[in-house]
PDB file of C-alpha atoms in Angstrom:
ATOM      1  CA  UNK Y 144      23.711 302.729  49.081  1.00  0.00           C
ATOM      2  CA  UNK Y 145      22.647 299.206  48.203  1.00  0.00           C
ATOM      3  CA  UNK Y 146      26.007 297.834  49.391  1.00  0.00           C
ATOM      4  CA  UNK Y 147      25.724 299.773  52.671  1.00  0.00           C
ATOM      5  CA  UNK Y 148      22.287 298.323  53.295  1.00  0.00           C
ATOM      6  CA  UNK Y 149      23.611 294.834  52.597  1.00  0.00           C
ATOM      7  CA  UNK Y 150      26.480 295.314  55.045  1.00  0.00           C
ATOM      8  CA  UNK Y 151      24.106 296.772  57.648  1.00  0.00           C
ATOM      9  CA  UNK Y 152      21.750 293.812  57.270  1.00  0.00           C
ATOM     10  CA  UNK Y 153      24.622 291.344  57.577  1.00  0.00           C
ATOM     11  CA  UNK Y 154      25.939 293.055  60.730  1.00  0.00           C
ATOM     12  CA  UNK Y 155      22.447 293.113  62.252  1.00  0.00           C
ATOM     13  CA  UNK Y 156      22.038 289.400  61.561  1.00  0.00           C
ATOM     14  CA  UNK Y 157      25.457 288.685  63.079  1.00  0.00           C
ATOM     15  CA  UNK Y 158      24.596 290.647  66.232  1.00  0.00           C
ATOM     16  CA  UNK Y 159      21.321 288.775  66.604  1.00  0.00           C
ATOM     17  CA  UNK Y 160      23.114 285.447  66.238  1.00  0.00           C
ATOM     18  CA  UNK Y 161      25.669 286.448  68.875  1.00  0.00           C
ATOM     19  CA  UNK Y 162      22.949 287.578  71.275  1.00  0.00           C
ATOM     20  CA  UNK Y 163      21.015 284.334  70.805  1.00  0.00           C
ATOM     21  CA  UNK Y 164      24.192 282.308  71.271  1.00  0.00           C
ATOM     22  CA  UNK Y 165      25.053 284.161  74.466  1.00  0.00           C
ATOM     23  CA  UNK Y 166      21.498 283.784  75.750  1.00  0.00           C
ATOM     24  CA  UNK Y 167      21.457 280.030  75.112  1.00  0.00           C
ATOM     25  CA  UNK Y 168      24.886 279.602  76.688  1.00  0.00           C
ATOM     26  CA  UNK Y 169      23.602 281.233  79.879  1.00  0.00           C
ATOM     27  CA  UNK Y 170      20.285 279.397  79.922  1.00  0.00           C
ATOM     28  CA  UNK Y 171      19.876 277.207  83.042  1.00  0.00           C
ATOM     29  CA  UNK Y 172      20.164 273.466  82.452  1.00  0.00           C
ATOM     30  CA  UNK Y 173      16.902 271.571  82.904  1.00  0.00           C
ATOM     31  CA  UNK Y 174      17.374 268.572  85.196  1.00  0.00           C
ATOM     32  CA  UNK Y 175      14.458 266.114  85.172  1.00  0.00           C
ATOM     33  CA  UNK Y 176      14.180 263.776  88.180  1.00  0.00           C
ATOM     34  CA  UNK Y 177      12.319 260.485  88.145  1.00  0.00           C
ATOM     35  CA  UNK Y 178      11.070 259.343  91.571  1.00  0.00           C
ATOM     36  CA  UNK Y 179      11.545 255.590  91.316  1.00  0.00           C
ATOM     37  CA  UNK Y 180       8.371 253.448  91.662  1.00  0.00           C
ATOM     38  CA  UNK Y 181       5.037 254.864  92.906  1.00  0.00           C
ATOM     39  CA  UNK Y 182       1.379 253.999  93.416  1.00  0.00           C
ATOM     40  CA  UNK Y 183       0.923 250.272  94.011  1.00  0.00           C
ATOM     41  CA  UNK Y 184       4.622 249.787  93.264  1.00  0.00           C
ATOM     42  CA  UNK Y 185       6.373 250.683  96.510  1.00  0.00           C
ATOM     43  CA  UNK Y 186       9.788 249.399  95.433  1.00  0.00           C
ATOM     44  CA  UNK Y 187      12.006 247.928  98.141  1.00  0.00           C
ATOM     45  CA  UNK Y 188      10.440 247.646 101.612  1.00  0.00           C
ATOM     46  CA  UNK Y 189      11.997 247.475 105.079  1.00  0.00           C
ATOM     47  CA  UNK Y 190       9.504 247.246 107.932  1.00  0.00           C
ATOM     48  CA  UNK Y 191       7.362 250.405 107.490  1.00  0.00           C
ATOM     49  CA  UNK Y 192       9.837 252.106 105.125  1.00  0.00           C
ATOM     50  CA  UNK Y 193       9.256 252.075 101.369  1.00  0.00           C
ATOM     51  CA  UNK Y 194      11.756 252.879  98.678  1.00  0.00           C
ATOM     52  CA  UNK Y 195       9.345 255.165  96.806  1.00  0.00           C
ATOM     53  CA  UNK Y 196       8.821 257.471  99.774  1.00  0.00           C
ATOM     54  CA  UNK Y 197      12.577 257.740 100.375  1.00  0.00           C
ATOM     55  CA  UNK Y 198      13.134 258.380  96.658  1.00  0.00           C
ATOM     56  CA  UNK Y 199      10.488 261.123  96.818  1.00  0.00           C
ATOM     57  CA  UNK Y 200      12.026 262.800  99.867  1.00  0.00           C
ATOM     58  CA  UNK Y 201      15.480 262.920  98.247  1.00  0.00           C
ATOM     59  CA  UNK Y 202      14.103 264.176  94.912  1.00  0.00           C
ATOM     60  CA  UNK Y 203      12.133 266.926  96.654  1.00  0.00           C
ATOM     61  CA  UNK Y 204      15.268 268.043  98.513  1.00  0.00           C
ATOM     62  CA  UNK Y 205      17.100 268.245  95.176  1.00  0.00           C
ATOM     63  CA  UNK Y 206      14.275 270.317  93.674  1.00  0.00           C
ATOM     64  CA  UNK Y 207      14.093 272.645  96.689  1.00  0.00           C
ATOM     65  CA  UNK Y 208      17.839 273.266  96.758  1.00  0.00           C
ATOM     66  CA  UNK Y 209      18.425 273.175  93.038  1.00  0.00           C
ATOM     67  CA  UNK Y 210      16.614 275.998  91.279  1.00  0.00           C
ATOM     68  CA  UNK Y 211      19.237 278.691  90.655  1.00  0.00           C
ATOM     69  CA  UNK Y 212      20.935 280.521  87.784  1.00  0.00           C
ATOM     70  CA  UNK Y 213      22.642 277.305  86.655  1.00  0.00           C
ATOM     71  CA  UNK Y 214      19.933 274.665  86.874  1.00  0.00           C
ATOM     72  CA  UNK Y 215      16.174 274.237  86.975  1.00  0.00           C
ATOM     73  CA  UNK Y 216      14.935 271.006  88.556  1.00  0.00           C
ATOM     74  CA  UNK Y 217      11.613 269.389  87.644  1.00  0.00           C
ATOM     75  CA  UNK Y 218      10.019 266.152  88.858  1.00  0.00           C
ATOM     76  CA  UNK Y 219       8.827 263.679  86.231  1.00  0.00           C
ATOM     77  CA  UNK Y 220       6.169 262.232  88.553  1.00  0.00           C
ATOM     78  CA  UNK Y 221       5.030 265.045  90.829  1.00  0.00           C
ATOM     79  CA  UNK Y 222       2.308 262.981  92.508  1.00  0.00           C
ATOM     80  CA  UNK Y 223       2.718 259.503  93.967  1.00  0.00           C
ATOM     81  CA  UNK Y 224       0.556 257.724  91.403  1.00  0.00           C
ATOM     82  CA  UNK Y 225       1.727 254.791  89.312  1.00  0.00           C
ATOM     83  CA  UNK Y 226       3.430 255.527  86.004  1.00  0.00           C
ATOM     84  CA  UNK Y 227       4.437 252.725  83.669  1.00  0.00           C
ATOM     85  CA  UNK Y 228       7.916 252.724  82.135  1.00  0.00           C
ATOM     86  CA  UNK Y 229       6.327 253.531  78.763  1.00  0.00           C
ATOM     87  CA  UNK Y 230       4.548 256.560  80.233  1.00  0.00           C
ATOM     88  CA  UNK Y 231       7.740 257.756  81.898  1.00  0.00           C
ATOM     89  CA  UNK Y 232       9.726 257.461  78.681  1.00  0.00           C
ATOM     90  CA  UNK Y 233       7.002 259.344  76.766  1.00  0.00           C
ATOM     91  CA  UNK Y 234       7.110 262.189  79.311  1.00  0.00           C
ATOM     92  CA  UNK Y 235      10.913 262.362  79.152  1.00  0.00           C
ATOM     93  CA  UNK Y 236      10.774 262.647  75.369  1.00  0.00           C
ATOM     94  CA  UNK Y 237       8.113 265.380  75.581  1.00  0.00           C
ATOM     95  CA  UNK Y 238       9.939 267.458  78.209  1.00  0.00           C
ATOM     96  CA  UNK Y 239      13.338 266.916  76.544  1.00  0.00           C
ATOM     97  CA  UNK Y 240      15.548 267.895  79.514  1.00  0.00           C
ATOM     98  CA  UNK Y 241      19.298 268.512  79.425  1.00  0.00           C
ATOM     99  CA  UNK Y 242      19.793 265.677  81.900  1.00  0.00           C
ATOM    100  CA  UNK Y 243      17.536 262.924  83.256  1.00  0.00           C
ATOM    101  CA  UNK Y 244      18.247 261.258  86.617  1.00  0.00           C
ATOM    102  CA  UNK Y 245      16.207 258.391  88.048  1.00  0.00           C
ATOM    103  CA  UNK Y 246      16.400 258.154  91.863  1.00  0.00           C
ATOM    104  CA  UNK Y 247      16.363 254.699  93.488  1.00  0.00           C
ATOM    105  CA  UNK Y 248      17.329 252.892  96.683  1.00  0.00           C
ATOM    106  CA  UNK Y 249      18.907 249.424  96.596  1.00  0.00           C
ATOM    107  CA  UNK Y 250      17.830 246.426  98.663  1.00  0.00           C
ATOM    108  CA  UNK Y 251      20.690 243.933  98.834  1.00  0.00           C
ATOM    109  CA  UNK Y 252      19.901 240.751 100.761  1.00  0.00           C
ATOM    110  CA  UNK Y 253      23.303 241.074 102.434  1.00  0.00           C
ATOM    111  CA  UNK Y 254      22.673 243.513 105.255  1.00  0.00           C
ATOM    112  CA  UNK Y 255      26.401 244.230 105.526  1.00  0.00           C
ATOM    113  CA  UNK Y 256      26.582 245.504 101.941  1.00  0.00           C
ATOM    114  CA  UNK Y 257      26.637 249.263 101.426  1.00  0.00           C
ATOM    115  CA  UNK Y 258      25.529 250.465  98.004  1.00  0.00           C
ATOM    116  CA  UNK Y 259      26.123 253.432  95.746  1.00  0.00           C
ATOM    117  CA  UNK Y 260      25.671 252.717  92.054  1.00  0.00           C
ATOM    118  CA  UNK Y 261      25.214 254.677  88.835  1.00  0.00           C
ATOM    119  CA  UNK Y 262      23.821 253.170  85.643  1.00  0.00           C
ATOM    120  CA  UNK Y 263      23.750 254.822  82.228  1.00  0.00           C
ATOM    121  CA  UNK Y 264      22.388 253.931  78.817  1.00  0.00           C
ATOM    122  CA  UNK Y 265      24.827 251.997  76.664  1.00  0.00           C
ATOM    123  CA  UNK Y 266      22.972 253.252  73.569  1.00  0.00           C
ATOM    124  CA  UNK Y 267      23.447 256.966  74.251  1.00  0.00           C
ATOM    125  CA  UNK Y 268      25.467 258.513  71.441  1.00  0.00           C
ATOM    126  CA  UNK Y 269      27.890 260.377  73.732  1.00  0.00           C
ATOM    127  CA  UNK Y 270      29.102 257.619  76.046  1.00  0.00           C
ATOM    128  CA  UNK Y 271      32.037 259.651  77.359  1.00  0.00           C
ATOM    129  CA  UNK Y 272      29.720 262.396  78.619  1.00  0.00           C
ATOM    130  CA  UNK Y 273      27.428 260.175  80.698  1.00  0.00           C
ATOM    131  CA  UNK Y 274      30.285 257.959  81.895  1.00  0.00           C
ATOM    132  CA  UNK Y 275      32.263 260.944  83.171  1.00  0.00           C
ATOM    133  CA  UNK Y 276      29.178 262.500  84.776  1.00  0.00           C
ATOM    134  CA  UNK Y 277      28.339 259.180  86.449  1.00  0.00           C
ATOM    135  CA  UNK Y 278      31.858 258.942  87.867  1.00  0.00           C
ATOM    136  CA  UNK Y 279      31.721 262.510  89.178  1.00  0.00           C
ATOM    137  CA  UNK Y 280      28.357 261.883  90.831  1.00  0.00           C
ATOM    138  CA  UNK Y 281      29.607 258.728  92.521  1.00  0.00           C
ATOM    139  CA  UNK Y 282      32.803 260.403  93.697  1.00  0.00           C
ATOM    140  CA  UNK Y 283      30.994 263.412  95.144  1.00  0.00           C
ATOM    141  CA  UNK Y 284      28.286 261.311  96.799  1.00  0.00           C
ATOM    142  CA  UNK Y 285      30.825 258.935  98.319  1.00  0.00           C
ATOM    143  CA  UNK Y 286      32.919 261.766  99.739  1.00  0.00           C
ATOM    144  CA  UNK Y 287      29.885 263.620 101.120  1.00  0.00           C
ATOM    145  CA  UNK Y 288      28.027 260.679 102.660  1.00  0.00           C
ATOM    146  CA  UNK Y 289      30.434 257.737 103.136  1.00  0.00           C
ATOM    147  CA  UNK Y 290      28.257 255.578 100.893  1.00  0.00           C
ATOM    148  CA  UNK Y 291      30.433 252.946  99.217  1.00  0.00           C
ATOM    149  CA  UNK Y 292      30.638 253.614  95.484  1.00  0.00           C
ATOM    150  CA  UNK Y 293      31.260 251.141  92.697  1.00  0.00           C
ATOM    151  CA  UNK Y 294      32.219 251.972  89.108  1.00  0.00           C
ATOM    152  CA  UNK Y 295      29.377 253.244  86.884  1.00  0.00           C
ATOM    153  CA  UNK Y 296      27.814 250.572  84.718  1.00  0.00           C
ATOM    154  CA  UNK Y 297      26.238 250.536  81.264  1.00  0.00           C
ATOM    155  CA  UNK Y 298      22.688 249.288  81.596  1.00  0.00           C
ATOM    156  CA  UNK Y 299      19.777 247.992  79.564  1.00  0.00           C
ATOM    157  CA  UNK Y 300      17.149 249.499  81.905  1.00  0.00           C
ATOM    158  CA  UNK Y 301      14.240 250.495  79.682  1.00  0.00           C
ATOM    159  CA  UNK Y 302      13.884 253.990  81.140  1.00  0.00           C
ATOM    160  CA  UNK Y 303      17.513 254.694  80.182  1.00  0.00           C
ATOM    161  CA  UNK Y 304      17.550 252.897  76.861  1.00  0.00           C
ATOM    162  CA  UNK Y 305      14.467 254.282  75.170  1.00  0.00           C
ATOM    163  CA  UNK Y 306      15.084 258.028  75.232  1.00  0.00           C
ATOM    164  CA  UNK Y 307      17.676 260.235  73.559  1.00  0.00           C
ATOM    165  CA  UNK Y 308      18.367 262.321  76.676  1.00  0.00           C
ATOM    166  CA  UNK Y 309      21.615 261.940  78.678  1.00  0.00           C
ATOM    167  CA  UNK Y 310      20.251 259.615  81.374  1.00  0.00           C
ATOM    168  CA  UNK Y 311      21.582 258.188  84.636  1.00  0.00           C
ATOM    169  CA  UNK Y 312      19.993 255.980  87.281  1.00  0.00           C
ATOM    170  CA  UNK Y 313      21.350 256.395  90.815  1.00  0.00           C
ATOM    171  CA  UNK Y 314      21.042 253.701  93.475  1.00  0.00           C
ATOM    172  CA  UNK Y 315      21.544 255.518  96.765  1.00  0.00           C
ATOM    173  CA  UNK Y 316      22.243 253.017  99.520  1.00  0.00           C
ATOM    174  CA  UNK Y 317      21.104 249.601 100.704  1.00  0.00           C
ATOM    175  CA  UNK Y 318      17.795 249.707 102.581  1.00  0.00           C
ATOM    176  CA  UNK Y 319      18.813 246.518 104.430  1.00  0.00           C
ATOM    177  CA  UNK Y 320      22.023 248.086 105.745  1.00  0.00           C
ATOM    178  CA  UNK Y 321      21.691 249.941 109.072  1.00  0.00           C
ATOM    179  CA  UNK Y 322      24.196 252.702 108.259  1.00  0.00           C
ATOM    180  CA  UNK Y 323      22.813 253.297 104.760  1.00  0.00           C
ATOM    181  CA  UNK Y 324      19.251 253.235 106.087  1.00  0.00           C
ATOM    182  CA  UNK Y 325      19.978 255.845 108.768  1.00  0.00           C
ATOM    183  CA  UNK Y 326      21.572 258.108 106.146  1.00  0.00           C
ATOM    184  CA  UNK Y 327      18.872 257.908 103.478  1.00  0.00           C
ATOM    185  CA  UNK Y 328      15.964 258.305 105.921  1.00  0.00           C
ATOM    186  CA  UNK Y 329      17.341 261.250 107.906  1.00  0.00           C
ATOM    187  CA  UNK Y 330      16.740 264.892 106.971  1.00  0.00           C
ATOM    188  CA  UNK Y 331      20.469 265.597 107.228  1.00  0.00           C
ATOM    189  CA  UNK Y 332      21.429 262.616 105.084  1.00  0.00           C
ATOM    190  CA  UNK Y 333      18.865 263.412 102.405  1.00  0.00           C
ATOM    191  CA  UNK Y 334      20.112 266.998 102.214  1.00  0.00           C
ATOM    192  CA  UNK Y 335      23.729 265.798 101.947  1.00  0.00           C
ATOM    193  CA  UNK Y 336      22.761 263.531  99.059  1.00  0.00           C
ATOM    194  CA  UNK Y 337      20.786 266.282  97.336  1.00  0.00           C
ATOM    195  CA  UNK Y 338      23.548 268.861  97.717  1.00  0.00           C
ATOM    196  CA  UNK Y 339      26.280 266.550  96.466  1.00  0.00           C
ATOM    197  CA  UNK Y 340      24.237 265.702  93.345  1.00  0.00           C
ATOM    198  CA  UNK Y 341      23.540 269.365  92.679  1.00  0.00           C
ATOM    199  CA  UNK Y 342      27.214 270.299  93.059  1.00  0.00           C
ATOM    200  CA  UNK Y 343      28.004 268.055  90.095  1.00  0.00           C
ATOM    201  CA  UNK Y 344      25.078 268.812  87.774  1.00  0.00           C
ATOM    202  CA  UNK Y 345      25.358 272.578  88.377  1.00  0.00           C
ATOM    203  CA  UNK Y 346      28.939 272.811  87.085  1.00  0.00           C
TER     204      UNK Y 346
END
């Protein structure tokens, strides 16, 4: 009788472990988006356009399109107030997402330059993971929008360096380039960018 109870207890424990494993495996991935700049820090500026507002529009499209059975999207800075890098890093560490993406727009002084860059932390323990994800994001974005991608780059940006989360910073176009500017400020272009990012992070 004692042996039977032991076996029963062991089987019950095994079943619970399997159920928990299955549940975790099917749990949506939490994607945390950082809207670059904010408050008094407008980021890059072109005439009446500010980088922060474009970053916000793209991030909100990602959030709107992105909540499904595979991913849940949250915004690090829901309002437009100023957050220091230290405050952003602290919030990332508290939320502890599966993936952190910081959304930015470039502002190259060469108006002919078209930009699409991805930066990742060179201190992250699993370099292969973030490098591959960065490459996939750039490839998908380039194919969907005709933005001109470069190779992903390791970076010492503080917001990437000082947290243990897989982290990527995306630079989505050159605000000084007419073609890039038309893409990143249009509803259609912003949705194309959002959808192409989600296609990669939802896999």
